[in-house]
PDB file of C-alpha atoms in Angstrom:
ATOM      1  CA  MET Z  29       7.798 -21.849 -25.510  1.00  0.00           C
ATOM      2  CA  ALA Z  30       5.280 -21.608 -22.671  1.00  0.00           C
ATOM      3  CA  LEU Z  31       5.071 -18.668 -20.317  1.00  0.00           C
ATOM      4  CA  LEU Z  32       7.421 -19.450 -17.467  1.00  0.00           C
ATOM      5  CA  ASP Z  33       6.647 -19.063 -13.786  1.00  0.00           C
ATOM      6  CA  ASP Z  34       8.842 -16.878 -11.560  1.00  0.00           C
ATOM      7  CA  GLU Z  35      10.963 -19.773 -10.286  1.00  0.00           C
ATOM      8  CA  SER Z  36      11.756 -20.929 -13.832  1.00  0.00           C
ATOM      9  CA  GLU Z  37      12.693 -17.412 -14.914  1.00  0.00           C
ATOM     10  CA  LYS Z  38      15.093 -17.112 -11.971  1.00  0.00           C
ATOM     11  CA  TYR Z  39      16.588 -20.499 -12.844  1.00  0.00           C
ATOM     12  CA  LEU Z  40      17.083 -19.501 -16.497  1.00  0.00           C
ATOM     13  CA  LYS Z  41      18.736 -16.207 -15.537  1.00  0.00           C
ATOM     14  CA  GLU Z  42      21.062 -18.077 -13.193  1.00  0.00           C
ATOM     15  CA  CYS Z  43      21.982 -20.527 -15.985  1.00  0.00           C
ATOM     16  CA  ILE Z  44      22.662 -17.684 -18.419  1.00  0.00           C
ATOM     17  CA  LYS Z  45      24.722 -15.862 -15.795  1.00  0.00           C
ATOM     18  CA  ASN Z  46      26.822 -18.994 -15.175  1.00  0.00           C
ATOM     19  CA  ASN Z  47      26.973 -19.866 -18.895  1.00  0.00           C
ATOM     20  CA  LYS Z  48      25.369 -23.216 -18.114  1.00  0.00           C
ATOM     21  CA  GLU Z  49      22.887 -25.230 -20.192  1.00  0.00           C
ATOM     22  CA  PRO Z  50      19.511 -25.254 -18.350  1.00  0.00           C
ATOM     23  CA  ASP Z  51      17.886 -28.526 -17.382  1.00  0.00           C
ATOM     24  CA  ARG Z  52      14.575 -28.346 -19.275  1.00  0.00           C
ATOM     25  CA  THR Z  53      12.840 -30.575 -16.731  1.00  0.00           C
ATOM     26  CA  LYS Z  54      13.223 -27.796 -14.151  1.00  0.00           C
ATOM     27  CA  LEU Z  55      11.339 -25.287 -16.308  1.00  0.00           C
ATOM     28  CA  ILE Z  56       7.688 -25.039 -15.370  1.00  0.00           C
ATOM     29  CA  GLY Z  57       5.040 -23.032 -17.162  1.00  0.00           C
ATOM     30  CA  MET Z  58       2.444 -20.777 -15.610  1.00  0.00           C
ATOM     31  CA  THR Z  59      -0.891 -22.112 -14.441  1.00  0.00           C
ATOM     32  CA  ARG Z  60      -4.060 -20.947 -16.181  1.00  0.00           C
ATOM     33  CA  GLU Z  61      -4.763 -18.627 -13.277  1.00  0.00           C
ATOM     34  CA  ASP Z  62      -1.230 -17.183 -13.440  1.00  0.00           C
ATOM     35  CA  ILE Z  63      -1.651 -16.475 -17.165  1.00  0.00           C
ATOM     36  CA  LEU Z  64      -4.950 -14.666 -16.607  1.00  0.00           C
ATOM     37  CA  ASN Z  65      -3.448 -12.627 -13.770  1.00  0.00           C
ATOM     38  CA  TYR Z  66      -0.455 -11.762 -15.966  1.00  0.00           C
ATOM     39  CA  PHE Z  67      -2.593 -10.255 -18.733  1.00  0.00           C
ATOM     40  CA  TYR Z  68      -5.645  -9.003 -16.833  1.00  0.00           C
ATOM     41  CA  ASP Z  69      -6.257  -7.054 -13.665  1.00  0.00           C
ATOM     42  CA  CYS Z  70      -8.315  -9.069 -11.256  1.00  0.00           C
ATOM     43  CA  GLN Z  71     -10.481  -8.077  -8.344  1.00  0.00           C
ATOM     44  CA  ILE Z  72     -10.887 -10.431  -5.412  1.00  0.00           C
ATOM     45  CA  PHE Z  73     -14.308 -10.888  -3.825  1.00  0.00           C
ATOM     46  CA  LYS Z  74     -14.709 -12.512  -0.418  1.00  0.00           C
ATOM     47  CA  PHE Z  75     -17.904 -13.906   1.048  1.00  0.00           C
ATOM     48  CA  ASN Z  76     -18.228 -12.520   4.553  1.00  0.00           C
ATOM     49  CA  LYS Z  77     -21.301 -13.033   6.763  1.00  0.00           C
ATOM     50  CA  ASP Z  78     -23.923 -13.419   3.997  1.00  0.00           C
ATOM     51  CA  LYS Z  79     -22.475 -10.614   1.834  1.00  0.00           C
ATOM     52  CA  TRP Z  80     -19.752 -10.223  -0.782  1.00  0.00           C
ATOM     53  CA  VAL Z  81     -16.937  -7.798   0.034  1.00  0.00           C
ATOM     54  CA  THR Z  82     -14.182  -6.393  -2.174  1.00  0.00           C
ATOM     55  CA  ASP Z  83     -11.566  -3.662  -1.958  1.00  0.00           C
ATOM     56  CA  PHE Z  84     -12.661  -0.221  -3.150  1.00  0.00           C
ATOM     57  CA  ILE Z  85     -10.460   0.515  -6.165  1.00  0.00           C
ATOM     58  CA  ALA Z  86     -11.073   4.168  -6.986  1.00  0.00           C
ATOM     59  CA  ASP Z  87      -9.911   3.931 -10.613  1.00  0.00           C
ATOM     60  CA  ASN Z  88     -12.647   1.383 -11.349  1.00  0.00           C
ATOM     61  CA  TYR Z  89     -15.343   3.916 -10.454  1.00  0.00           C
ATOM     62  CA  LYS Z  90     -13.866   7.202 -11.665  1.00  0.00           C
ATOM     63  CA  GLY Z  91     -16.395   8.968 -13.910  1.00  0.00           C
ATOM     64  CA  GLN Z  92     -18.911   6.123 -13.576  1.00  0.00           C
ATOM     65  CA  ARG Z  93     -22.596   6.412 -12.741  1.00  0.00           C
ATOM     66  CA  LEU Z  94     -23.462   3.850 -10.080  1.00  0.00           C
ATOM     67  CA  ASN Z  95     -26.163   1.276 -10.810  1.00  0.00           C
ATOM     68  CA  PHE Z  96     -26.189   0.138  -7.164  1.00  0.00           C
ATOM     69  CA  ASP Z  97     -25.739   1.725  -3.747  1.00  0.00           C
ATOM     70  CA  LEU Z  98     -22.097   1.904  -2.703  1.00  0.00           C
ATOM     71  CA  VAL Z  99     -21.967   0.478   0.826  1.00  0.00           C
ATOM     72  CA  ASP Z 100     -18.950   0.763   3.119  1.00  0.00           C
ATOM     73  CA  ALA Z 101     -18.383  -2.839   4.231  1.00  0.00           C
ATOM     74  CA  LYS Z 102     -16.813  -1.910   7.572  1.00  0.00           C
ATOM     75  CA  LYS Z 103     -19.406   0.665   8.646  1.00  0.00           C
ATOM     76  CA  ASN Z 104     -22.351  -0.996   6.855  1.00  0.00           C
ATOM     77  CA  LYS Z 105     -23.364   2.472   5.647  1.00  0.00           C
ATOM     78  CA  ILE Z 106     -24.372   3.746   2.201  1.00  0.00           C
ATOM     79  CA  VAL Z 107     -21.671   6.176   1.051  1.00  0.00           C
ATOM     80  CA  ALA Z 108     -23.037   6.814  -2.472  1.00  0.00           C
ATOM     81  CA  LYS Z 109     -26.498   6.145  -3.863  1.00  0.00           C
ATOM     82  CA  SER Z 110     -27.467   4.326  -7.026  1.00  0.00           C
ATOM     83  CA  GLY Z 111     -27.506   6.814  -9.907  1.00  0.00           C
ATOM     84  CA  ASP Z 112     -24.770   9.035  -8.427  1.00  0.00           C
ATOM     85  CA  LYS Z 113     -21.836   9.846 -10.684  1.00  0.00           C
ATOM     86  CA  LEU Z 114     -18.481   9.380  -8.995  1.00  0.00           C
ATOM     87  CA  THR Z 115     -16.277  12.335  -9.833  1.00  0.00           C
ATOM     88  CA  GLN Z 116     -12.670  12.876  -8.844  1.00  0.00           C
ATOM     89  CA  ARG Z 117     -13.887  15.082  -5.988  1.00  0.00           C
ATOM     90  CA  SER Z 118     -16.420  12.557  -4.666  1.00  0.00           C
ATOM     91  CA  ILE Z 119     -13.873   9.731  -4.844  1.00  0.00           C
ATOM     92  CA  LYS Z 120     -11.341  11.870  -2.974  1.00  0.00           C
ATOM     93  CA  SER Z 121     -13.968  12.472  -0.286  1.00  0.00           C
ATOM     94  CA  LEU Z 122     -14.689   8.732  -0.016  1.00  0.00           C
ATOM     95  CA  LEU Z 123     -10.991   7.960   0.363  1.00  0.00           C
ATOM     96  CA  GLU Z 124     -10.562  10.717   2.968  1.00  0.00           C
ATOM     97  CA  ASN Z 125     -13.383   9.077   4.930  1.00  0.00           C
ATOM     98  CA  ASN Z 126     -11.339   5.840   4.926  1.00  0.00           C
ATOM     99  CA  LEU Z 127     -13.440   3.833   2.477  1.00  0.00           C
ATOM    100  CA  GLU Z 128     -11.378   0.678   1.966  1.00  0.00           C
ATOM    101  CA  SER Z 129     -13.850  -2.080   1.158  1.00  0.00           C
ATOM    102  CA  ILE Z 130     -17.376  -2.190  -0.220  1.00  0.00           C
ATOM    103  CA  GLU Z 131     -20.282  -4.615  -0.161  1.00  0.00           C
ATOM    104  CA  ILE Z 132     -21.455  -6.091  -3.437  1.00  0.00           C
ATOM    105  CA  LYS Z 133     -24.835  -7.775  -3.780  1.00  0.00           C
ATOM    106  CA  GLU Z 134     -24.774 -11.175  -5.407  1.00  0.00           C
ATOM    107  CA  ASP Z 135     -26.835 -10.035  -8.408  1.00  0.00           C
ATOM    108  CA  GLU Z 136     -24.226  -7.321  -9.102  1.00  0.00           C
ATOM    109  CA  LEU Z 137     -21.508  -9.968  -9.490  1.00  0.00           C
ATOM    110  CA  ASP Z 138     -23.177 -11.219 -12.666  1.00  0.00           C
ATOM    111  CA  ARG Z 139     -22.785  -7.876 -14.444  1.00  0.00           C
TER     112      ARG Z 139
END
């Protein structure tokens, strides 16, 4: 059986609850994008005024050494330099300074 979308799962639960045979034509599988999102975490990048912007997800950078400057997208300011290692303390400091989104250069998207 295919992976069902949310609507189909609700329909099946309702049929089971009412002890009713489900109409198989009402069952719809997930799209390819839904399947990928189900199994993998995804990060959304938006193109905004000639630069790529994404949310700063602290867990993605914890313990990592940066290979690019970390730029606050709202303030357009470098908050960590290339080569810096992001420790728990440095990430906490970034979050306390309201870092929400970062700029990503196009060549970094390929990595």
